[in-house]
């Protein structure tokens, strides 16, 4: 089963706000973009109106390579929300992206208990009901 | 932070967390002694140089507890444990301190082996307030300050028919009551009020049977958790499980070591007639209980019960004339470094590394002086992190420390003597119960589970998902 055939409609789907629109628009092309503060020359995760380093409101979007490492992982045996009930057990992981951002995601494409801190992962996608894509990760196999 | 400048030495890493620690430990030390006479986290201070106002102050050398690499909130952090030297310039220090200014003089709490209480809502709050005031030998007419978590302290005042001149609605989760105590002591010391009541009541278990239950209030304002965590199916347990995962990966902590915390806590619960669970358990029992969010099993998780409590705080001067022996607030500290788990700078290190040393510095005591630790145990990993971050053992050594049996009856560090959130009661925001039990231990009121000659107790609350830590150091008259 690929991520695309997963339980897209069973997930909680976040609203698009004025500020997060560029992020979600990019996912329609399967691009993961990271907010970047030119003043601090540092990534800003999660996307927000002002940079938490300098409180500046200038920013740009840079595309992530999508390669990362698992920082921490849990296998959820109880669904985090009712809509996830048919997906258990599933992973919730913190992913350290090569760009220096740590984001929450799911690692899919392998058995949940194969996922461990230190595992190299790469970006994959799951399509949401409105055509946006949700960034997920899978083991980075050569 | 704006009045504090720091210049990095040649190590070239960002100073954020280190400076914060220095700022809090220094700013709350409350006197002109530097370095403080305690050093609970093993931070090393030495050298010389720098200025504080017109005074020369030492260089500060800090060994920071393991910070992971990566960036959170756009701030790049060091990739591993490092030793950093900063030249810290501090404005002229105040002579003022909260140490010994105020005391808890009345306490009450309610819990039941069934997990349910008959009263709910305001009626339960008022019952707790009456009981705590009776305990103190005061009446509602004496109360001129009111703390209740949430938007309606005025609503409770109206219900009680009082007109307080100090209100605090702080609600940051389970540590809110340690923060109420800190704020109440500061308000009393500043002359804003004289007798403050803080109250908590929550009945999530019996609410399931009440009409209209199941509807949750809508969140207002920005909610980044909905955007960046909920789509991945994370939940409360998952957040703590991620912390446990990181701790295990870095320090080799084992499920057995986490389980031992639940076992030791249950040993205490066996001696509390009001505890929800009073049958002894073993490490195997914990490990064979159903997995919830790996590595956390059912018995690694706190209860969901009804519960309530209240405390009365007044000035040290007035406390001496009241019914019971006062439990003086010797030191207090609060710190936060994230709200949602995915923004926690280091999943294995809590802001207790700031609130704890600050509270100990104010109190002028260290972890080895503590007779009873009431450490918020929403999950076994939560309590383990407090042991390390408050300096009761080294960073990464919480697992072996628990396994050695230090935390149960007869151990070197009696922890959660009421049976904790794991076995006594946990109605959602558990911090009030930490303070109530700490006070009762200092008074010698705990019966079978009394720790002999307890004179210093620490209540350490955790709010959110390891997000807001608040530490209260309490002591008897002899410790002043």
XYZ file of C-alpha atoms in Angstrom:
622
model
C 0.000 0.000 0.000
C 1.418 3.353 -0.910
C 0.870 6.409 1.174
C -1.515 7.734 -1.470
C -3.861 4.825 -0.972
C -3.836 5.435 2.769
C -6.565 6.815 4.877
C -6.516 10.357 3.575
C -10.152 11.070 4.292
C -9.968 9.706 7.777
C -7.362 12.223 8.880
C -7.931 15.577 10.448
C -7.342 18.058 7.631
C -5.967 21.444 8.656
C -7.517 24.684 7.433
C -5.610 26.868 5.007
C -4.936 30.327 6.385
C -3.623 33.387 4.595
C -0.177 32.701 5.979
C -0.058 28.946 5.371
C -1.468 29.196 1.829
C 1.988 29.130 0.125
C 2.931 26.030 2.111
C -0.203 24.150 1.138
C -0.150 25.409 -2.461
C 3.347 23.936 -2.855
C 2.131 20.575 -1.597
C -0.210 20.399 -4.579
C 2.991 20.061 -6.643
C 4.452 17.693 -4.049
C 6.986 20.247 -2.912
C 7.771 20.734 0.798
C 8.630 24.388 1.353
C 10.089 25.791 4.538
C 9.638 29.372 5.716
C 13.010 31.087 5.893
C 14.047 34.306 7.663
C 16.569 36.184 5.507
C 17.649 38.349 8.463
C 18.525 35.401 10.669
C 19.391 33.171 7.691
C 17.503 30.469 9.552
C 14.469 28.279 8.949
C 11.206 29.006 10.750
C 9.166 25.951 11.659
C 6.182 25.976 11.997
C 5.196 28.687 9.467
C 4.068 31.859 11.222
C 3.698 35.575 10.595
C 6.902 36.626 12.336
C 10.321 35.073 12.879
C 10.815 33.758 16.434
C 14.495 34.679 16.185
C 14.124 38.411 15.428
C 10.344 39.054 15.332
C 10.833 40.293 11.788
C 8.016 39.858 9.304
C 10.086 39.339 6.152
C 10.332 35.794 4.954
C 10.764 33.622 1.929
C 9.948 29.998 1.151
C 12.713 27.514 0.382
C 12.189 24.013 -0.901
C 13.307 21.156 1.310
C 15.242 18.208 -0.095
C 12.916 16.052 1.972
C 15.687 13.969 3.472
C 15.798 13.612 7.208
C 16.398 11.499 10.276
C 14.020 10.148 12.888
C 14.637 11.993 16.189
C 11.967 10.195 18.214
C 9.080 7.884 17.439
C 6.047 6.370 19.113
C 3.738 3.670 17.836
C 0.186 4.722 18.633
C -1.952 1.774 19.698
C -4.898 4.001 20.482
C -6.051 6.476 17.857
C -5.149 10.101 18.504
C -8.501 11.100 17.040
C -11.597 9.032 16.196
C -10.847 9.301 12.485
C -7.553 7.473 12.934
C -9.170 4.422 14.551
C -8.739 2.156 11.518
C -5.071 3.119 11.122
C -3.721 1.827 14.449
C -1.034 0.919 15.113
C 0.664 3.811 13.339
C 3.790 5.849 13.980
C 4.033 9.444 15.111
C 7.606 10.648 14.695
C 9.716 13.746 15.008
C 11.759 14.163 11.823
C 14.962 16.209 11.687
C 15.129 17.591 8.161
C 18.509 18.243 6.577
C 17.578 21.951 6.512
C 17.675 22.068 10.312
C 13.931 21.855 10.938
C 12.299 19.329 13.253
C 8.712 18.499 12.266
C 6.112 15.973 13.320
C 4.992 13.406 10.781
C 4.182 9.737 10.242
C 6.728 7.235 8.932
C 4.956 4.885 6.526
C 6.006 2.187 4.076
C 7.361 -0.211 6.707
C 6.236 -1.982 9.856
C 5.674 0.568 12.643
C 8.164 -1.040 15.021
C 10.901 -0.958 12.348
C 11.033 2.805 12.800
C 13.623 3.909 15.376
C 15.498 7.069 16.325
C 18.412 7.600 13.952
C 16.657 6.009 10.956
C 17.208 7.872 7.667
C 13.919 8.815 5.994
C 12.732 10.581 2.866
C 9.656 12.522 1.933
C 6.506 10.917 0.617
C 2.970 12.245 0.295
C -0.628 11.465 1.083
C -3.350 13.244 -0.845
C -5.990 15.063 1.186
C -9.629 15.431 0.154
C -9.138 18.836 -1.531
C -6.069 17.908 -3.594
C -3.505 19.199 -1.140
C -0.856 16.697 -0.083
C 0.238 15.949 3.460
C 4.000 15.436 3.885
C 4.821 11.996 5.314
C 8.092 10.090 5.443
C 9.263 6.612 4.541
C 12.534 4.739 5.104
C 15.275 6.096 2.798
C 16.302 2.971 0.947
C 19.142 3.271 -1.565
C 16.130 39.157 28.717
C 16.410 42.608 27.230
C 18.505 43.955 30.084
C 20.900 41.081 29.974
C 23.570 40.807 27.335
C 25.762 37.867 26.676
C 28.723 37.429 24.417
C 29.676 33.970 23.343
C 33.192 32.750 23.756
C 34.964 31.131 20.861
C 32.693 28.092 20.831
C 30.397 29.943 18.446
C 27.057 28.441 19.379
C 23.885 30.356 20.047
C 23.483 31.353 23.687
C 19.712 31.208 24.057
C 19.171 28.405 26.529
C 22.373 28.981 28.473
C 21.653 32.652 28.928
C 18.119 31.876 29.993
C 19.388 29.529 32.673
C 21.917 32.065 33.922
C 19.329 34.830 33.862
C 16.750 32.874 35.847
C 19.144 31.385 38.365
C 20.777 34.758 38.878
C 17.726 36.950 38.776
C 15.847 34.908 41.322
C 18.754 34.274 43.646
C 17.438 37.325 45.403
C 20.590 38.442 47.123
C 24.006 39.753 46.309
C 25.739 36.456 46.726
C 27.114 35.130 43.480
C 27.543 32.400 42.671
C 24.532 31.128 44.626
C 25.418 28.825 47.465
C 23.773 25.888 45.795
C 24.556 24.327 42.497
C 21.869 21.760 42.005
C 22.241 21.066 38.294
C 25.960 20.658 38.413
C 26.444 23.871 36.509
C 29.976 25.019 37.005
C 30.720 28.604 37.785
C 34.184 30.000 37.928
C 36.732 32.410 36.559
C 36.348 36.140 36.822
C 35.380 39.088 34.691
C 32.256 40.874 33.556
C 30.109 43.463 35.246
C 26.756 43.528 36.937
C 25.685 47.110 37.203
C 28.743 48.702 38.734
C 29.916 45.481 40.302
C 32.329 42.960 38.938
C 30.802 39.537 38.653
C 32.405 36.239 37.748
C 32.431 34.644 34.382
C 29.797 32.003 34.214
C 30.645 28.609 32.860
C 27.706 26.361 32.203
C 27.553 22.710 31.315
C 24.262 22.476 29.553
C 22.227 19.299 29.782
C 22.325 17.451 26.474
C 20.834 19.589 23.770
C 20.087 17.984 20.476
C 20.958 19.389 17.120
C 18.533 20.938 14.693
C 16.517 24.091 14.810
C 13.291 24.750 16.577
C 11.601 28.054 16.084
C 14.431 29.059 13.792
C 17.071 28.979 16.528
C 19.995 26.738 15.802
C 21.169 24.796 18.802
C 24.375 23.027 19.671
C 24.695 19.520 18.328
C 25.796 17.898 21.555
C 26.626 18.553 25.181
C 28.973 21.507 25.259
C 30.661 23.720 27.776
C 30.043 27.364 27.030
C 31.481 30.459 28.625
C 29.565 33.711 28.532
C 30.353 37.161 29.792
C 27.100 38.070 31.489
C 26.158 41.630 32.325
C 23.415 41.813 34.917
C 21.620 44.950 36.069
C 21.869 45.878 39.759
C 20.295 43.113 41.796
C 17.329 43.598 44.013
C 17.634 42.733 47.669
C 14.126 41.315 47.633
C 13.338 37.635 47.790
C 10.202 35.596 48.383
C 12.043 33.232 50.725
C 10.034 32.836 53.906
C 7.656 35.692 53.075
C 4.531 33.535 52.870
C 3.265 30.133 53.938
C 0.573 27.613 53.126
C -1.601 27.508 56.229
C -4.579 25.451 55.130
C -5.054 22.573 52.687
C -7.808 20.234 51.550
C -8.200 17.652 48.841
C -10.843 15.191 47.754
C -10.412 11.879 45.953
C -12.055 8.500 46.186
C -11.165 4.851 45.569
C -14.079 4.739 43.144
C -12.493 7.549 41.167
C -15.731 9.531 41.456
C -16.950 12.323 43.735
C -20.550 13.285 44.477
C -20.119 17.033 44.123
C -19.035 18.812 40.950
C -18.368 22.317 39.651
C -18.715 25.322 41.945
C -20.196 23.237 44.769
C -17.053 21.124 44.850
C -14.824 24.200 44.715
C -16.657 25.775 47.639
C -16.471 22.557 49.669
C -12.695 22.533 49.193
C -12.371 26.206 50.121
C -14.383 25.719 53.310
C -12.317 22.710 54.290
C -8.994 24.470 53.630
C -10.105 27.556 55.575
C -11.231 25.352 58.487
C -7.842 23.658 58.373
C -6.185 27.072 58.681
C -8.538 28.405 61.335
C -9.711 31.186 59.021
C -13.079 32.095 57.518
C -14.171 33.232 54.082
C -14.314 36.790 55.461
C -10.525 36.707 55.837
C -9.974 35.990 52.136
C -8.859 38.956 50.018
C -7.110 37.083 47.195
C -8.471 34.364 44.901
C -6.782 32.068 42.391
C -8.700 29.728 40.114
C -7.451 28.517 36.765
C -9.328 29.873 33.772
C -11.206 32.980 32.777
C -13.572 33.277 35.739
C -11.928 34.077 39.086
C -14.443 36.923 39.336
C -17.257 34.452 38.749
C -16.070 32.316 41.639
C -15.687 35.422 43.830
C -19.261 36.360 43.016
C -20.437 32.837 43.850
C -18.568 33.002 47.169
C -19.867 36.486 47.870
C -16.419 37.972 48.426
C -14.714 41.021 46.940
C -11.044 40.075 46.621
C -8.411 42.642 45.675
C -6.060 40.068 44.143
C -7.143 37.704 41.331
C -5.140 35.128 39.390
C -6.684 33.039 36.621
C -3.435 31.373 35.519
C -4.252 28.128 33.714
C -1.260 26.555 32.036
C -2.173 22.978 32.863
C -1.061 20.908 35.814
C 1.585 23.298 37.139
C -0.917 26.146 37.510
C -1.186 25.648 41.284
C 2.542 25.920 41.925
C 2.337 29.145 39.913
C -0.671 30.324 41.950
C 1.427 29.791 45.069
C 4.343 31.734 43.611
C 2.072 34.588 42.538
C 0.175 34.608 45.837
C 3.425 34.798 47.803
C 4.656 37.646 45.612
C 1.374 39.526 45.992
C 1.378 39.046 49.764
C 5.030 40.113 50.019
C 4.214 43.223 47.975
C 1.302 44.114 50.237
C -1.397 43.599 47.602
C -3.386 41.222 49.790
C -3.075 39.099 52.900
C -5.003 35.823 52.601
C -5.144 34.063 49.233
C -7.145 30.957 48.380
C -6.366 28.803 45.346
C -8.852 26.129 44.371
C -9.179 23.326 41.828
C -12.025 20.941 41.055
C -12.481 18.623 38.094
C -14.751 15.622 37.664
C -13.919 14.072 34.300
C -14.871 10.583 35.433
C -18.378 11.257 36.734
C -18.938 13.863 33.997
C -19.251 10.961 31.571
C -22.637 10.215 33.142
C -23.850 13.810 33.191
C -26.068 15.246 30.467
C -24.229 17.470 28.019
C -20.868 15.807 28.590
C -18.671 15.047 25.643
C -18.937 18.543 24.248
C -15.571 20.203 24.405
C -15.095 23.962 24.289
C -13.916 25.270 20.965
C -10.371 26.535 20.939
C -10.020 30.188 20.114
C -7.135 32.038 18.543
C -4.305 30.568 16.533
C -3.972 26.829 16.967
C -0.785 25.594 15.339
C -1.361 22.170 16.866
C -4.322 21.718 14.522
C -2.092 22.514 11.544
C 1.108 20.668 12.395
C 0.289 17.850 14.834
C -3.350 16.740 14.620
C -3.158 15.615 10.960
C -0.614 13.012 12.077
C -2.901 11.548 14.717
C -0.828 12.589 17.685
C -2.451 12.703 21.118
C -1.438 13.449 24.680
C 0.092 10.037 25.280
C 1.978 10.235 22.007
C 3.608 13.486 23.070
C 5.028 11.954 26.249
C 5.934 8.785 24.363
C 8.068 10.849 21.969
C 9.942 12.257 24.944
C 10.480 8.746 26.304
C 11.685 7.591 22.866
C 14.323 10.321 22.734
C 15.399 9.661 26.316
C 15.825 5.963 25.600
C 17.737 6.628 22.381
C 20.157 9.033 24.029
C 20.629 7.544 27.487
C 19.689 3.889 27.143
C 16.730 4.206 29.488
C 14.656 1.001 29.501
C 10.926 0.183 29.774
C 11.744 -1.702 32.989
C 13.232 1.441 34.531
C 10.167 3.476 33.629
C 7.951 0.709 35.005
C 9.804 0.804 38.328
C 8.532 4.350 38.859
C 4.940 3.079 38.607
C 5.798 0.220 40.983
C 7.389 2.481 43.631
C 4.512 4.944 43.382
C 1.986 2.122 43.892
C 3.850 1.102 47.064
C 3.004 4.529 48.458
C -0.597 4.313 47.244
C -1.010 1.092 49.205
C -0.711 3.273 52.335
C -3.286 5.880 51.242
C -6.856 4.767 52.019
C -8.266 7.233 49.475
C -6.078 6.079 46.588
C -7.810 4.803 43.477
C -5.484 1.783 43.230
C -4.013 0.131 46.315
C -2.913 -3.346 45.162
C 0.845 -3.812 44.771
C 2.131 -4.213 41.207
C 5.373 -5.501 39.696
C 7.531 -4.360 36.800
C 6.145 -7.307 34.822
C 2.605 -6.111 35.540
C 3.450 -2.752 33.995
C 5.191 -4.263 30.972
C 2.328 -6.692 30.328
C -0.360 -4.013 30.572
C -1.659 -2.949 27.140
C 0.661 -0.770 25.084
C -0.844 2.704 24.613
C 1.789 4.686 22.726
C 5.135 2.912 22.658
C 7.100 2.774 24.903
C 4.316 3.702 27.347
C 2.018 0.961 28.663
C -1.301 1.487 30.400
C 0.340 1.369 33.833
C 2.888 4.002 32.722
C -0.046 6.407 32.396
C -1.888 8.422 35.029
C -5.464 7.814 36.068
C -8.557 9.670 34.959
C -10.488 10.418 38.151
C -12.549 13.091 39.828
C -10.585 15.198 42.285
C -10.392 18.591 43.921
C -8.305 20.585 46.334
C -7.622 23.987 47.806
C -4.911 25.822 49.711
C -4.794 28.967 51.822
C -1.700 31.165 51.642
C -0.885 34.058 53.944
C 2.041 36.106 55.227
C 4.642 34.417 57.435
C 3.753 36.840 60.191
C 0.068 35.959 60.212
C 0.792 32.272 59.626
C 2.447 31.932 63.023
C -0.823 32.707 64.822
C -2.953 30.147 62.974
C -4.187 26.644 63.706
C -1.557 24.445 62.096
C 2.188 24.562 61.623
C 2.846 26.706 58.532
C 4.580 25.297 55.461
C 6.766 28.212 54.389
C 7.521 28.894 50.760
C 11.326 28.911 50.652
C 11.802 29.079 46.910
C 9.779 29.229 43.701
C 10.548 29.127 40.002
C 8.587 28.893 36.759
C 9.793 28.258 33.212
C 8.457 27.312 29.804
C 10.164 26.569 26.512
C 7.324 25.321 24.290
C 3.612 24.693 24.172
C 3.185 21.790 21.757
C 5.509 18.796 21.862
C 6.814 19.263 18.322
C 8.305 22.613 19.393
C 10.094 21.257 22.482
C 13.735 22.276 22.051
C 15.016 18.926 23.336
C 12.507 16.140 23.865
C 14.571 14.689 26.716
C 15.180 17.900 28.709
C 12.401 19.936 30.326
C 12.278 23.577 31.432
C 12.529 22.125 34.949
C 16.247 22.691 34.347
C 15.394 26.379 34.779
C 12.549 26.410 37.328
C 14.252 23.898 39.631
C 17.643 25.599 40.048
C 15.877 28.966 40.375
C 13.679 27.665 43.194
C 16.589 25.965 44.946
C 18.739 29.086 44.628
C 16.022 31.189 46.241
C 15.534 28.613 48.986
C 19.259 28.322 49.662
C 19.023 24.542 49.657
C 19.810 21.827 47.129
C 18.335 18.494 46.055
C 20.250 16.571 48.724
C 18.383 18.576 51.402
C 14.948 17.467 50.167
C 13.056 14.995 52.361
C 9.991 14.515 50.109
C 9.658 15.084 46.362
C 6.185 15.561 44.949
C 7.038 15.327 41.240
C 4.177 15.564 38.738
C 3.624 12.083 37.333
C 1.242 12.300 34.410
C 3.324 9.443 33.004
C 6.321 7.537 34.332
C 8.602 9.424 31.922
C 7.361 12.740 33.346
C 8.556 11.862 36.849
C 11.848 10.492 35.533
C 12.601 13.767 33.762
C 12.002 15.730 36.981
C 14.525 13.574 38.869
C 17.195 14.537 36.376
C 16.248 18.093 35.542
C 15.948 19.163 39.189
C 19.303 17.544 39.965
C 18.248 14.609 42.161
C 20.453 12.486 39.913
C 22.654 13.138 36.899
C 21.198 13.741 33.426
C 20.418 10.399 31.870
C 20.669 8.575 35.216
C 16.983 8.720 36.150
C 16.335 5.137 35.009
C 19.043 3.484 37.147
C 18.162 5.851 40.018
C 14.549 4.627 39.968
C 15.623 0.988 39.548
C 17.717 1.198 42.722
C 14.503 1.637 44.710
C 15.238 5.192 45.806
C 11.698 6.454 45.260
C 9.505 4.089 47.274
C 8.950 3.717 51.027
C 12.315 3.445 52.779
C 14.163 4.842 49.757
C 16.593 7.766 49.765
C 14.125 10.081 47.970
C 10.496 9.433 48.911
C 8.572 10.536 45.815
C 4.809 10.992 45.424
C 3.919 9.642 48.842
C 0.172 10.055 48.242
C 0.353 7.524 45.412
C 0.728 10.143 42.720
C -1.197 10.741 39.551
C -0.332 7.162 38.657
C -2.257 5.563 41.561
C -3.925 8.168 43.830
C -5.898 10.554 41.628
C -5.502 12.547 38.413
C -8.374 14.795 37.392
C -6.463 16.552 34.582
C -4.509 19.319 36.313
C -2.886 17.510 39.204
C -0.561 20.178 40.652
C -2.787 21.075 43.634
C -2.408 17.560 45.047
C 1.397 17.893 45.008
C 1.198 20.905 47.316
C -1.439 19.414 49.609
C 0.611 16.270 50.223
C 3.849 18.261 50.647
C 2.200 20.387 53.351
C 0.793 17.331 55.132
C 4.214 15.657 55.106
C 5.820 18.757 56.636
C 3.136 18.795 59.335
C 3.545 15.086 60.068
C -0.087 14.298 59.201
C 0.442 11.425 56.761
C -0.054 8.412 59.014
C 1.391 5.174 57.645
C 3.067 6.910 54.747
C 4.624 9.710 56.840
C 8.273 10.382 56.006
C 10.099 10.698 59.324
C 11.187 14.214 60.278
C 10.285 15.729 56.915
C 11.357 19.371 56.995
C 11.862 20.254 53.324
C 9.481 19.181 50.554
C 9.466 20.056 46.866
C 6.310 20.241 44.758
C 7.219 20.295 41.071
C 4.359 20.763 38.638
C 4.320 20.092 34.902
C 1.770 21.759 32.644
C 0.852 21.160 29.014
C 3.078 18.509 27.433
C 6.221 19.022 29.552
C 5.643 22.665 28.580
C 5.394 24.738 31.772
C 7.381 23.708 34.818
C 6.872 25.309 38.217
C 8.851 24.369 41.303
C 7.901 25.157 44.907
C 10.357 24.491 47.749
C 8.509 24.303 51.074
C 9.928 24.049 54.584
C 9.003 23.960 58.242
C 9.676 26.784 60.707
C 13.055 25.211 61.502
C 14.240 25.674 57.921
C 13.717 29.441 57.836
